[in-house]
mmCIF file of C-alpha atoms in Angstrom:
data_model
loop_
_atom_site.group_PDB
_atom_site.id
_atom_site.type_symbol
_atom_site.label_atom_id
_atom_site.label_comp_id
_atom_site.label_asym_id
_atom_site.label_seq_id
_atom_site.Cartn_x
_atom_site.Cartn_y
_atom_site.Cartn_z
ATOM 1 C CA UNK A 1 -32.305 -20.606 -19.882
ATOM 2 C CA UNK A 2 -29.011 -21.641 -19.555
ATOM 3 C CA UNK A 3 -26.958 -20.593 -16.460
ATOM 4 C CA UNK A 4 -23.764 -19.115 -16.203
ATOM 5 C CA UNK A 5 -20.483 -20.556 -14.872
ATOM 6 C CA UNK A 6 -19.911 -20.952 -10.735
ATOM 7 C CA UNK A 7 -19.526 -17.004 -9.594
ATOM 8 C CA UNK A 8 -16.148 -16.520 -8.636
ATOM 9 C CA UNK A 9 -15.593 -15.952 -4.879
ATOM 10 C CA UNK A 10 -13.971 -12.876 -4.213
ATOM 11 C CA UNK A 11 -11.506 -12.056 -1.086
ATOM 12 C CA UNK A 12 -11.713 -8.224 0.233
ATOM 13 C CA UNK A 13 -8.326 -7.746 1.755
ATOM 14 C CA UNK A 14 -7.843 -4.568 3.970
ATOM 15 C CA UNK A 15 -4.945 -2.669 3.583
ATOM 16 C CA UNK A 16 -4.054 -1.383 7.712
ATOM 17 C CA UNK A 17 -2.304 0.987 9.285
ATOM 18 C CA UNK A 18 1.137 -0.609 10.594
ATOM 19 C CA UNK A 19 1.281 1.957 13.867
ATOM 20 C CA UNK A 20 3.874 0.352 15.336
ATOM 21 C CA UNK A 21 6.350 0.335 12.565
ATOM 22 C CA UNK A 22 5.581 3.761 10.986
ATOM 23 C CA UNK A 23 6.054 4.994 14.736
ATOM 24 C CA UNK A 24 9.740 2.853 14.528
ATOM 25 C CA UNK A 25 10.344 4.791 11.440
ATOM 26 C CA UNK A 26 9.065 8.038 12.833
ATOM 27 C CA UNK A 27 11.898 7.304 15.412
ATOM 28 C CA UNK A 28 14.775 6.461 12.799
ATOM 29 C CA UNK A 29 14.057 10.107 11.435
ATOM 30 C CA UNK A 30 14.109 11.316 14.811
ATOM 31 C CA UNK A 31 17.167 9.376 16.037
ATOM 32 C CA UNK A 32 19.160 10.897 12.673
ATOM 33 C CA UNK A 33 18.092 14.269 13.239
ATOM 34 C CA UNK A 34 18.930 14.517 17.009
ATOM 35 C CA UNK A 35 22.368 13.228 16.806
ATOM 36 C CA UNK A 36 23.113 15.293 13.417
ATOM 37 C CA UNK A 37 23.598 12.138 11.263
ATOM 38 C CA UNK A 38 22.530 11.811 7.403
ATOM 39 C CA UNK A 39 20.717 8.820 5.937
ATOM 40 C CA UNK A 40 22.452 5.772 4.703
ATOM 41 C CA UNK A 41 22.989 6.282 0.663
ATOM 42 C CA UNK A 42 19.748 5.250 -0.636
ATOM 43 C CA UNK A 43 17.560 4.920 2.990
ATOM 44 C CA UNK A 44 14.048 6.230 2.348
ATOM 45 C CA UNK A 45 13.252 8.311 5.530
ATOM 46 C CA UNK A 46 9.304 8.071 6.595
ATOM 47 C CA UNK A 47 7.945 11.983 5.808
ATOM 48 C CA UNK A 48 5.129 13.395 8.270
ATOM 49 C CA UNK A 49 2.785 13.087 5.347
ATOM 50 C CA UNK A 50 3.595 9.077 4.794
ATOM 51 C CA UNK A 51 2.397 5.919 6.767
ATOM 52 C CA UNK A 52 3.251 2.890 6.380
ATOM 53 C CA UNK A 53 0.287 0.075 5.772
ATOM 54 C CA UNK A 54 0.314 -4.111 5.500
ATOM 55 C CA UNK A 55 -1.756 -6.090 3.431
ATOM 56 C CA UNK A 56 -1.914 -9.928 4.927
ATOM 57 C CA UNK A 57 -2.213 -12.131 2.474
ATOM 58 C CA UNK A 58 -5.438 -14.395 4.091
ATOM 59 C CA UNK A 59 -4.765 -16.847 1.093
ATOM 60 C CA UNK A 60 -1.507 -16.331 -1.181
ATOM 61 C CA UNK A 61 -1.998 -18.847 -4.244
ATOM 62 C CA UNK A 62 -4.851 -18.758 -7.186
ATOM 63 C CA UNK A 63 -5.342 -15.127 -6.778
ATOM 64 C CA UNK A 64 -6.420 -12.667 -9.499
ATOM 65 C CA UNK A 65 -6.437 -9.307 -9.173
ATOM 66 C CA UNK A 66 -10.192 -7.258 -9.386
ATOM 67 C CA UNK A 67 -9.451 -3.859 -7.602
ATOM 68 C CA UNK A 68 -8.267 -1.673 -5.747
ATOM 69 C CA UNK A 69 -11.790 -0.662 -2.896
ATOM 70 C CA UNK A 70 -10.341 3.258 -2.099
ATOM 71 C CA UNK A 71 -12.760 5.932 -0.388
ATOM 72 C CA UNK A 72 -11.138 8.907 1.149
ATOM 73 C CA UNK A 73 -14.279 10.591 3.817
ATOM 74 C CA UNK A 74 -13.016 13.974 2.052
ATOM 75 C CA UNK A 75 -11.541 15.342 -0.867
ATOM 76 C CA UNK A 76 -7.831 15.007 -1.262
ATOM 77 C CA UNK A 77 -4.877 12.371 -2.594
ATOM 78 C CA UNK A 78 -2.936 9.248 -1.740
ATOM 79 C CA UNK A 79 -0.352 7.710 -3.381
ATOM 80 C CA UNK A 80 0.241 4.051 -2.758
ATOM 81 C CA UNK A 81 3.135 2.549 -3.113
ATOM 82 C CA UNK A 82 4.445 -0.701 -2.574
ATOM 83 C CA UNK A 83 7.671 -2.420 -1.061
ATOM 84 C CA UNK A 84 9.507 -5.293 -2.266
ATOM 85 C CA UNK A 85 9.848 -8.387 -0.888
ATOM 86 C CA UNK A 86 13.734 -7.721 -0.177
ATOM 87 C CA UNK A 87 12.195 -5.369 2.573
ATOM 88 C CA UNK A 88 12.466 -7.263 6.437
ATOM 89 C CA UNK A 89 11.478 -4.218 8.443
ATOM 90 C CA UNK A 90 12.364 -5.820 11.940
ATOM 91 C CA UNK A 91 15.856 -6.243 10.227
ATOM 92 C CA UNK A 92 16.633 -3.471 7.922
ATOM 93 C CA UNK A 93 16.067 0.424 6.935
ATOM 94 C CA UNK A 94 13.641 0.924 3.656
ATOM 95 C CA UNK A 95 15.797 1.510 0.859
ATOM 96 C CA UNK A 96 14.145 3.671 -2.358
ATOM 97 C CA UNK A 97 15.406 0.644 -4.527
ATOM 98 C CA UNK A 98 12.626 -1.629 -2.861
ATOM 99 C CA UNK A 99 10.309 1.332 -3.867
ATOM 100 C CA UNK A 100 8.055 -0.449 -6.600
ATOM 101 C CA UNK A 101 6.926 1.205 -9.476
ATOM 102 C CA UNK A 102 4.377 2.017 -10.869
ATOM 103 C CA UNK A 103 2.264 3.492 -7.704
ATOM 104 C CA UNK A 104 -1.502 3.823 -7.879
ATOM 105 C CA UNK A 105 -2.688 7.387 -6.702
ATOM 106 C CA UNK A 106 -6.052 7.765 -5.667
ATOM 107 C CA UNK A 107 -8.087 10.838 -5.215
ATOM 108 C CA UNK A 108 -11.615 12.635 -4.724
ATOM 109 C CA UNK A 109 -12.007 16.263 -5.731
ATOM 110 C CA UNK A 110 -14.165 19.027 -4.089
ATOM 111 C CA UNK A 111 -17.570 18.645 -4.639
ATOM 112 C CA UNK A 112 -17.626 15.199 -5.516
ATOM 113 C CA UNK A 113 -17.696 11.704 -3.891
ATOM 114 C CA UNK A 114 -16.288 9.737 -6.837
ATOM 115 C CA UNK A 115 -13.078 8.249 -6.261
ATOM 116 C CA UNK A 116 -10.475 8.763 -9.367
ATOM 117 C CA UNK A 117 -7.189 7.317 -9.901
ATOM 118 C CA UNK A 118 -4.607 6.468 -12.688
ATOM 119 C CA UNK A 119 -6.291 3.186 -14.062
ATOM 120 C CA UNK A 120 -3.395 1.766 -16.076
ATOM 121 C CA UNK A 121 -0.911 2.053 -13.341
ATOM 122 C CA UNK A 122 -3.380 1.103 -10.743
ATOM 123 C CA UNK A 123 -4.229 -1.815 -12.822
ATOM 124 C CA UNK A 124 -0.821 -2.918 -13.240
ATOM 125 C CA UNK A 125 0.279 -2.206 -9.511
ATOM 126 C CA UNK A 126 -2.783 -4.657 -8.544
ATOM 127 C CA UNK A 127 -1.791 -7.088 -11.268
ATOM 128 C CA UNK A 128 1.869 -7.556 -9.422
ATOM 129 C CA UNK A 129 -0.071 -8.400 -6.384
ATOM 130 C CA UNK A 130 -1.228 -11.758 -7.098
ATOM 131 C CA UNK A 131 2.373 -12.625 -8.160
ATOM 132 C CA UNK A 132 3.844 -11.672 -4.967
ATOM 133 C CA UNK A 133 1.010 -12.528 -2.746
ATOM 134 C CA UNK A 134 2.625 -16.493 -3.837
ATOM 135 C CA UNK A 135 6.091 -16.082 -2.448
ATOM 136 C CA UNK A 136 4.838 -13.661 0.642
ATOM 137 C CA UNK A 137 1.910 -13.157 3.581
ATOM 138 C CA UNK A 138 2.264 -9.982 4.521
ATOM 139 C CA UNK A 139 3.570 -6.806 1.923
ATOM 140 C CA UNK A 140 4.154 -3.377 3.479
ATOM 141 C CA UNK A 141 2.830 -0.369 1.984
ATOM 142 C CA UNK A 142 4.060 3.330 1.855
ATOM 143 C CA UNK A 143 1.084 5.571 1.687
ATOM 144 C CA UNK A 144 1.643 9.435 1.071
ATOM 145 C CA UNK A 145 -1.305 11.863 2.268
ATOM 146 C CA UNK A 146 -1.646 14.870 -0.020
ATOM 147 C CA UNK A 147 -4.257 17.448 -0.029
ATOM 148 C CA UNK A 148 -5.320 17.341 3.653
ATOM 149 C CA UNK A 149 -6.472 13.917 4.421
ATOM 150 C CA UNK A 150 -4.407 11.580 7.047
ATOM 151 C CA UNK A 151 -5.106 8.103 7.860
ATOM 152 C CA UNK A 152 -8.462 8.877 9.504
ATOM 153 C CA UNK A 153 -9.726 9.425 6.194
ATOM 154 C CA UNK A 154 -8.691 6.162 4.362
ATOM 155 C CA UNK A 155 -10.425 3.145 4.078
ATOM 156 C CA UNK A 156 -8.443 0.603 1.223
ATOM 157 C CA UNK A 157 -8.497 -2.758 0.543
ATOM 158 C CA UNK A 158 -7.691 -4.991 -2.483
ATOM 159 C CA UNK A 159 -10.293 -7.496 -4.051
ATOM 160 C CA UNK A 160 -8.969 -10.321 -5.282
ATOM 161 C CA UNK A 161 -10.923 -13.381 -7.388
ATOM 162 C CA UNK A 162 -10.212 -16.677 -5.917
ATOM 163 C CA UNK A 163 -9.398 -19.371 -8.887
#
């Protein structure tokens, strides 16, 4: 019987919850608010219902993209969305240009513990990943909570195929 090739290793990396800088964020909203002052033309301002996550890259060249690992503990919606690599957030506000699209949104319904999503731009939105996983080691995340679940309720990583 003949065998099949070498199985390709695969790398499981978490996406975490950056507490530190969605709390600086948290504060730039806070900051504007207090002294009366609008958003710089194009800022993206951190909304209660968004978080901001980091993938580090453990290994950033001969990647391939698998999947996306997503379980939500109940039913509701994310929507994950990545930032460029323009974005230095020690240095500089998120601007909605360094938004990238597409996002991949993730949910579970009532009554149900399958996860669902939009495949093609999932698929796609993963696909970028191994591309910029060679020029970066960490990439920032904006994750919006919809439907009643919070960052408790998350658990997402990326699987990746080492070449």
């Amino acid at each position: 019987m003949a065998e099949d090739g070498p199985q390709q290793q695969q790398l499981d990396m978490p996406l975490v919850l950056d507490q530190d800088l969605t709390k600086q964020m948290r504060l730039r909203v806070e900051s504007l608010k207090q002294r009366g002052e609008k958003r710089q033309d194009g800022e993206k301002l951190l909304r209660p219902a968004e978080s901001v996550y980091r993938l580090n890259f453990i290994q950033q060249q001969k990647l391939q993209f698998e999947r996306w690992n997503v379980v939500l503990d109940k039913p509701g919606k994310v929507t994950i969305t990545g930032t460029s690599q323009n974005w230095t957030p020690d240095l500089t506000n998120l601007m909605t240009r360094q938004l990238l699209d597409p996002a991949a949104v993730f949910w579970r319904k009532e009554d149900s513990d399958a996860m669902d999503w939009n495949e093609a731009d999932a698929l796609e939105f993963g696909e970028r990943l191994s591309d910029l996983a060679k020029i970066r080691k960490v990439m920032y995340f904006l994750i919006t909570f919809g439907e009643g679940v919070e960052p408790a309720d998350l658990k997402a990583s990326v699987v990746f195929n080492q070449l």
